[in-house]
Amino acid sequence: MATAVKSETVLEIKNLCTYFYTQEGELKAVDGLSYNVNKGESVGLVGESACGKSVSALSIMRLIPYPPGIIVGGEIFFQGKDLMKATESEMRHIRGNRIAMVFQEPTTSLNPVLTVRRQISEALELHRGMDKNESLSETIRLLKLVGIPDSEKRANDYPFQFSGGMQQRIMIAMALSCNPALLICDEPTTSLDVTVQAQLLEIIDDLRARFGTSVITITHNLGIVARYVDRVNVMYAGKMVETAPTEDLYANPCHPYTIGLLSSVPRLDVSKKKSLRMIKGLPPNLAHLPGGCSFHPRCDYAMPKCKEEYPPLEKVGDNHYRACWAELSKLKRQ
Amino acid sequence: MKDNSHIIEVENLYMYFPVTAGVFQKRIADVKAVDGMSFYIKKGETLGLVGESGCGKTTTGRCILQLYEGIKGNVFFEGVNLANLKKEQMRKMRRNMQLIFQDPYASLDPRMTAGDIIGEPIKVHNLARGKEYQEQVEELFRMVELEPYMAGRYPHEFSGGQRQRIGIARALAVRPKFVVCDEPVSALDVSIQAQIIILLEKLREEMGLTYLFIAHDLSVVRNISDRVAVMYLGKIVEITASDELYANPLHPYTIALLSAVPIPDPKVDRTRKRIILKGDVPSPINPPKGCRFNPRCQMAIDICREKEPELKLVGEEHWVSCHLVKASPVKNTISP
């Protein structure tokens, strides 16, 4: 199997299923997800809360808490290696080293009782075998790289002495410490101000261009995706409903959910007179998913068939796939 | 002095929070959350208030509702100076002005049913009893597009968007004239955000409400506001009509803020020039001398480091506080 993976593909996910077993029953958080990430490519994973974006990322890192969660099926190839078959010690060598992750809330992801220097140099000493002096100078270099002023002094500070934006920079420095082949950013800028958001996204994009790191950005903000991402995967209720190159997705969305999502985002360049459109209803409860296509209760184009059978991913353009029964020509875009 | 078309007028508003230290809690400094603000809100309009976290947006909203002790400055509601009102008078006045909170999880009492939460203001202000009370509560449920049979449920049984609807119904229960919406959609999913914005807009039209809409998301503010005020470190730096602000921003901070907002369309967004502001917002305990924005401003000149600029009129209802903008309507004098 492993040899079938193309050399430029860094990550290949095939039919990933991650379920949680709770009192409410079986929650199919991720249900048959497949996608690839090439070297140096930036992929966006877009969807609302509880659509399985973060769970799919944690599955790649094999960090799903068990119980209640378990990866029940699928394959994940990272640089040709099947992560589902890797032992825990092999995984420990990959996590933070080859695949790094930046989490949503820097405040809760950093250890409050260790200095920033200790936290960054830990990975350097563990994965890159540096001694104390080497790791210190490398830590300072990394902090400079992500734009922390006065980094020699500030390396000895504790996380609470930094603002939210600065903490997220530290997370990025930590994630980059071992030159990962894949960087997963889980809502990297959600709790931050727009000005800081712009700073951080520029840093991540700059590093991608310089080191050829592949990036997966998980977000619900379609604006972030527009500028920094080559390819967008739209998720709904644990499944991928549409995937396309970024420009194509925005110009020519082919799934009613993507169309709804795009028209419900307020835009800075559109004045008040043009009103927003909304998607009716609420995101589904994963424990009680409707039959057939999960989106049909909220969909304007739902047909009897949608209630019975889940649509397969069909090709609608160059590298552009969608999972929907509705006829393409009938979809109203914007 | 008082203009009849203004529902709210704010004059030289100051709110300092003391920083204390030592055994005797000596006041050693002040957090200057609101530091000299003057503006008005017209009847029936939505004024958006934007700025980065910690710039004093929420404090401004709460000062208007007189929710703090030690507010300096005057707030006129329909010509009545709220600063002069006694406690009991103010309590009656609050019927006219209500608040919708940011966090729909923290702002509802988990031990009260949705019906009790929405009905409580009616009881507090003694507006209805018995059958009439029941009818009003049911009417409020329908108004925010919830079903009246949900009245017996507790907050944890609702989703985030539904809770925000309960918060809106509670604010509207006493039929206010003026509502402060403090980041009402920032905790919600994209598709739900649009639902709540559309609901707020519908209610404003139906009930003839006036909103002060506080948000950090400039796209949301553009969508709902008639006029927008941009705040930086406790002061207004620019205030004008929404379309004018987005078409012709004059203050360097407004320009940078607008350029940082991503537009969900790669064709448009990738062609825009982005100004990356350096550093963080300075501490409101010790704001920079001169113009507060000068350490982060790309155009700062000597006078910016010395003298604090005043808000001056530069066009029709367009005020800017910047030394580099001339006090006459000159288009794009400093745009990038």
XYZ file of C-alpha atoms in Angstrom, chain A residues 18-20 26-31 237-239 286-287 289:
15
model
C -13.582 8.175 14.291
C -16.536 7.451 16.554
C -17.283 8.371 20.149
C -22.625 6.322 18.942
C -21.402 9.710 17.701
C -19.895 9.540 14.247
C -17.610 12.549 14.631
C -15.669 11.691 11.485
C -17.318 9.295 9.085
C -21.575 16.318 10.167
C -18.390 14.270 9.932
C -18.286 14.008 6.164
C -24.353 13.776 15.809
C -26.109 11.177 17.956
C -28.277 12.230 12.430
